[in-house]
Amino acid sequence: MRYAKNSVAVQAERDIPLLLQVRNSKFVSHTQLFELMKLGGWEISRDSFNWRVRRLLRARFLSVCDGSFGEGTVVYRISREGIALLEYHGQFTTVMHSKTEHLPHISQVFHFLELNRIQLALATQSLLANWQSEIEVASFNTITGTPYQKDYDAIVDVWIGDRKARFALEYEHSLKNYRQYDRIKDALQAEQQVGCILYLTSGMEVLLHLVQELGAIPRMLAFADATSFKRTLLATKVITPRNLQGTELRELLQ
């Protein structure tokens, strides 16, 4: 069989999971993508992975983001052609599809690269049972009768021994204005689908501001620095409105 020049024969069992990971991550570095695919059981060989990415780039299912983002490798995002291919293979999402007017903006790169680091930190230590990305959460919220009250950055299931525990994850790298926090307060107060909401921050200044803004909400909120969390994971000492001295996240989830 002969193929048209420059065409790509899509390998559904390997190419589609890779494109799905890029779409759900919004932005992902080359190294992060390889680690995520390896941990998911889709790739073993770095050479094979590199070959696969080159094919998908050549076919314009992936695109390279312009700019330097401190990763030491290129950063990818899904293309409109890549989204259309996912849809053809049954991977549709209501919030980012082939007719979506605006795809994720480059200004969001640092936010989502950090979320990838958080996901990888949990997965590398075999603590991650499931990671539902912001895109998946937002799509779920548009089609279900009992949605989450907020499009969280992720809904995370972790292993505590042989038991799963779930929390909503928010990563805050900069401060919002007071009107935005008012809307967030209303959403968190109305939340009924998840028991614990973990806010990770880019530094202590943002963390302390969040505790001040959200501390009065009668929900199980926990706050920690993202750098500390990536190092100590479920043993991270998190601040809660009821315990400003801190308690281990593992204990809170139990």
Short mmCIF file of C-alpha atoms in Angstrom, two decimals:
data_model
loop_
_atom_site.label_atom_id
_atom_site.label_comp_id
_atom_site.label_asym_id
_atom_site.label_seq_id
_atom_site.Cartn_x
_atom_site.Cartn_y
_atom_site.Cartn_z
CA MET A 1 0.00 0.00 0.00
CA ARG A 2 1.26 3.46 -0.90
CA TYR A 3 0.57 6.58 1.15
CA ALA A 4 0.29 10.18 -0.03
CA LYS A 5 3.50 12.17 0.29
CA ASN A 6 3.99 13.64 3.81
CA SER A 7 0.93 11.77 5.14
CA VAL A 8 1.03 10.00 8.51
CA ALA A 9 -0.55 6.63 9.24
CA VAL A 10 -2.02 7.19 12.70
CA GLN A 11 -1.32 4.45 15.23
CA ALA A 12 -4.45 4.65 17.38
CA GLU A 13 -3.02 2.63 20.26
CA ARG A 14 0.02 4.92 20.70
CA ASP A 15 -0.54 8.23 18.87
CA ILE A 16 -4.01 8.95 20.28
CA PRO A 17 -2.99 8.61 23.96
CA LEU A 18 -0.09 11.01 23.31
CA LEU A 19 -2.32 13.60 21.65
CA LEU A 20 -4.90 13.16 24.40
CA GLN A 21 -2.25 13.86 27.03
CA VAL A 22 -1.17 17.05 25.25
CA ARG A 23 -4.76 18.25 24.91
CA ASN A 24 -5.56 17.57 28.56
CA SER A 25 -2.33 19.18 29.77
CA LYS A 26 -2.95 22.25 27.54
CA PHE A 27 0.82 22.86 27.56
CA VAL A 28 3.52 20.27 28.19
CA SER A 29 7.28 20.16 27.72
CA HIS A 30 8.97 17.43 25.70
CA THR A 31 10.52 15.92 28.83
CA GLN A 32 7.27 16.09 30.81
CA LEU A 33 5.37 14.46 27.98
CA PHE A 34 7.80 11.55 27.78
CA GLU A 35 7.61 11.00 31.54
CA LEU A 36 3.80 11.12 31.51
CA MET A 37 3.62 8.65 28.62
CA LYS A 38 6.14 6.35 30.28
CA LEU A 39 4.32 6.39 33.62
CA GLY A 40 1.05 5.73 31.82
CA GLY A 41 2.53 2.63 30.18
CA TRP A 42 2.36 4.05 26.63
CA GLU A 43 6.09 4.47 26.00
CA ILE A 44 9.29 2.79 27.11
CA SER A 45 11.93 3.96 24.65
CA ARG A 46 12.95 7.61 24.42
CA ASP A 47 13.96 7.07 20.79
CA SER A 48 10.55 5.65 19.92
CA PHE A 49 8.87 8.56 21.70
CA ASN A 50 11.01 11.12 19.85
CA TRP A 51 10.16 9.48 16.52
CA ARG A 52 6.45 9.56 17.37
CA VAL A 53 6.52 13.24 18.30
CA ARG A 54 8.39 14.14 15.10
CA ARG A 55 5.72 12.37 13.03
CA LEU A 56 2.88 14.15 14.81
CA LEU A 57 4.61 17.51 14.46
CA ARG A 58 5.21 16.90 10.75
CA ALA A 59 1.52 16.09 10.31
CA ARG A 60 0.62 19.27 12.26
CA PHE A 61 -1.32 17.41 14.93
CA LEU A 62 0.99 19.05 17.49
CA SER A 63 2.54 22.50 17.53
CA VAL A 64 5.61 23.95 19.23
CA CYS A 65 5.11 27.03 21.38
CA ASP A 66 7.29 30.01 20.55
CA GLY A 67 9.38 31.29 23.44
CA SER A 68 11.65 30.11 26.23
CA PHE A 69 9.93 28.74 29.33
CA GLY A 70 12.84 27.58 31.45
CA GLU A 71 12.27 23.89 30.69
CA GLY A 72 15.40 23.21 28.65
CA THR A 73 13.18 21.52 26.02
CA VAL A 74 10.44 22.64 23.68
CA VAL A 75 6.85 23.03 24.89
CA TYR A 76 3.91 21.59 22.94
CA ARG A 77 0.22 22.29 22.64
CA ILE A 78 -2.47 20.54 20.62
CA SER A 79 -3.35 21.93 17.21
CA ARG A 80 -6.84 22.25 15.75
CA GLU A 81 -5.95 19.36 13.43
CA GLY A 82 -4.92 17.29 16.44
CA ILE A 83 -8.22 18.01 18.20
CA ALA A 84 -10.14 16.99 15.07
CA LEU A 85 -8.17 13.73 14.95
CA LEU A 86 -9.00 13.02 18.60
CA GLU A 87 -12.66 13.64 17.87
CA TYR A 88 -12.52 11.20 14.96
CA HIS A 89 -11.24 8.61 17.44
CA GLY A 90 -14.06 9.32 19.91
CA GLN A 91 -12.21 11.72 22.23
CA PHE A 92 -14.54 14.73 22.27
CA THR A 93 -14.71 17.40 24.94
CA THR A 94 -17.35 20.11 25.15
CA VAL A 95 -14.96 22.85 26.24
CA MET A 96 -12.15 22.47 23.69
CA HIS A 97 -13.13 21.05 20.34
CA SER A 98 -12.21 21.52 16.69
CA LYS A 99 -14.61 24.43 16.29
CA THR A 100 -13.53 26.23 19.46
CA GLU A 101 -12.75 29.82 18.52
CA HIS A 102 -9.74 30.27 20.82
CA LEU A 103 -7.32 27.55 21.88
CA PRO A 104 -5.30 27.90 25.13
CA HIS A 105 -3.32 31.15 25.22
CA ILE A 106 0.46 31.17 25.57
CA SER A 107 0.13 33.28 28.73
CA GLN A 108 -1.07 30.11 30.52
CA VAL A 109 2.11 28.13 29.85
CA PHE A 110 3.78 28.48 33.24
CA HIS A 111 0.58 27.61 35.10
CA PHE A 112 0.12 24.30 33.27
CA LEU A 113 3.78 23.34 33.26
CA GLU A 114 3.68 23.54 37.06
CA LEU A 115 0.54 21.40 37.18
CA ASN A 116 2.40 18.81 35.10
CA ARG A 117 5.22 18.85 37.66
CA ILE A 118 2.74 18.28 40.47
CA GLN A 119 1.13 15.39 38.60
CA LEU A 120 4.49 13.81 37.84
CA ALA A 121 5.65 14.15 41.45
CA LEU A 122 2.65 12.11 42.62
CA ALA A 123 2.85 9.58 39.79
CA THR A 124 6.58 8.98 40.17
CA GLN A 125 6.05 7.93 43.80
CA SER A 126 3.13 5.64 42.84
CA LEU A 127 0.69 7.77 44.83
CA LEU A 128 -1.48 8.87 41.93
CA ALA A 129 -4.60 6.78 41.28
CA ASN A 130 -6.27 9.19 38.85
CA TRP A 131 -5.81 12.74 37.56
CA GLN A 132 -8.79 14.49 35.99
CA SER A 133 -7.50 17.59 34.21
CA GLU A 134 -9.11 21.01 34.10
CA ILE A 135 -10.41 20.32 30.59
CA GLU A 136 -12.00 17.07 31.74
CA VAL A 137 -13.46 18.72 34.85
CA ALA A 138 -14.90 21.62 32.83
CA SER A 139 -16.38 19.25 30.25
CA PHE A 140 -17.90 17.13 33.03
CA ASN A 141 -19.41 20.28 34.52
CA THR A 142 -21.19 21.15 31.27
CA ILE A 143 -22.85 17.77 30.75
CA THR A 144 -23.72 16.46 34.20
CA GLY A 145 -26.67 17.31 36.41
CA THR A 146 -24.51 17.34 39.52
CA PRO A 147 -21.44 19.35 38.53
CA TYR A 148 -18.57 20.59 40.60
CA GLN A 149 -19.09 24.22 41.55
CA LYS A 150 -15.80 25.26 39.96
CA ASP A 151 -13.64 24.20 37.02
CA TYR A 152 -10.81 23.03 39.28
CA ASP A 153 -7.29 22.67 37.93
CA ALA A 154 -7.62 18.96 38.64
CA ILE A 155 -9.61 16.39 40.55
CA VAL A 156 -7.03 14.07 42.07
CA ASP A 157 -7.36 10.56 43.47
CA VAL A 158 -4.40 9.39 45.53
CA TRP A 159 -3.49 6.17 47.26
CA ILE A 160 -3.27 6.18 51.04
CA GLY A 161 -2.22 2.62 51.72
CA ASP A 162 -4.76 0.49 49.85
CA ARG A 163 -7.48 3.16 50.00
CA LYS A 164 -8.19 5.99 47.57
CA ALA A 165 -8.75 9.57 48.70
CA ARG A 166 -9.95 12.43 46.53
CA PHE A 167 -9.34 16.16 46.58
CA ALA A 168 -9.83 19.10 44.24
CA LEU A 169 -6.58 20.83 43.31
CA GLU A 170 -6.04 24.51 42.59
CA TYR A 171 -2.65 26.02 41.74
CA GLU A 172 -2.38 29.75 42.38
CA HIS A 173 0.73 31.42 40.97
CA SER A 174 -0.50 35.02 41.24
CA LEU A 175 -3.18 36.97 43.05
CA LYS A 176 -6.64 37.73 41.67
CA ASN A 177 -8.79 40.79 42.27
CA TYR A 178 -11.41 40.92 45.01
CA ARG A 179 -14.34 40.40 42.64
CA GLN A 180 -12.80 37.14 41.42
CA TYR A 181 -12.28 35.97 44.99
CA ASP A 182 -15.91 36.79 45.79
CA ARG A 183 -17.02 34.46 42.99
CA ILE A 184 -14.59 31.79 44.18
CA LYS A 185 -15.94 32.03 47.74
CA ASP A 186 -19.50 31.54 46.51
CA ALA A 187 -18.45 28.49 44.48
CA LEU A 188 -16.47 26.86 47.29
CA GLN A 189 -19.25 27.42 49.82
CA ALA A 190 -21.70 25.64 47.50
CA GLU A 191 -19.41 22.69 46.70
CA GLN A 192 -20.97 19.31 47.53
CA GLN A 193 -19.11 16.88 45.25
CA VAL A 194 -15.64 16.89 46.81
CA GLY A 195 -14.66 16.91 50.45
CA CYS A 196 -11.23 18.55 50.39
CA ILE A 197 -9.93 21.42 48.26
CA LEU A 198 -6.15 21.84 48.20
CA TYR A 199 -4.66 25.17 47.17
CA LEU A 200 -1.00 25.04 46.17
CA THR A 201 0.76 28.36 45.64
CA SER A 202 3.87 29.72 43.97
CA GLY A 203 5.16 31.13 47.26
CA MET A 204 4.35 32.08 50.84
CA GLU A 205 3.05 35.57 50.02
CA VAL A 206 0.33 34.16 47.78
CA LEU A 207 -0.39 31.41 50.31
CA LEU A 208 -0.92 33.83 53.19
CA HIS A 209 -3.14 36.03 51.06
CA LEU A 210 -5.30 33.05 50.11
CA VAL A 211 -5.68 31.99 53.74
CA GLN A 212 -6.84 35.51 54.52
CA GLU A 213 -9.25 35.62 51.56
CA LEU A 214 -10.75 32.14 51.85
CA GLY A 215 -10.15 31.14 55.45
CA ALA A 216 -13.70 31.91 56.59
CA ILE A 217 -15.30 29.41 54.21
CA PRO A 218 -16.83 26.48 56.14
CA ARG A 219 -15.28 23.88 53.84
CA MET A 220 -12.29 21.58 54.16
CA LEU A 221 -9.72 23.89 52.59
CA ALA A 222 -5.98 23.27 52.79
CA PHE A 223 -3.11 25.50 51.70
CA ALA A 224 0.54 24.71 50.96
CA ASP A 225 3.49 25.91 48.93
CA ALA A 226 3.80 24.00 45.64
CA THR A 227 7.56 23.53 45.99
CA SER A 228 7.12 21.90 49.39
CA PHE A 229 4.33 19.70 48.08
CA LYS A 230 6.42 18.36 45.19
CA ARG A 231 9.09 17.38 47.71
CA THR A 232 6.97 15.85 50.50
CA LEU A 233 3.65 15.05 48.73
CA LEU A 234 1.09 13.52 51.10
CA ALA A 235 3.39 14.21 54.06
CA THR A 236 3.24 17.94 53.29
CA LYS A 237 2.22 20.06 56.26
CA VAL A 238 -0.80 22.02 55.05
CA ILE A 239 -2.45 25.01 56.68
CA THR A 240 -6.17 24.86 57.29
CA PRO A 241 -8.47 27.59 58.62
CA ARG A 242 -8.91 25.50 61.77
CA ASN A 243 -5.22 24.70 62.19
CA LEU A 244 -2.79 27.44 61.21
CA GLN A 245 0.06 25.41 62.72
CA GLY A 246 -0.40 22.84 59.99
CA THR A 247 -1.23 19.16 59.68
CA GLU A 248 -0.11 16.47 57.23
CA LEU A 249 -2.23 16.27 54.11
CA ARG A 250 -2.39 12.50 54.52
CA GLU A 251 -4.05 12.90 57.94
CA LEU A 252 -6.48 15.47 56.58
CA LEU A 253 -7.59 13.17 53.75
CA GLN A 254 -8.11 10.27 56.13
#
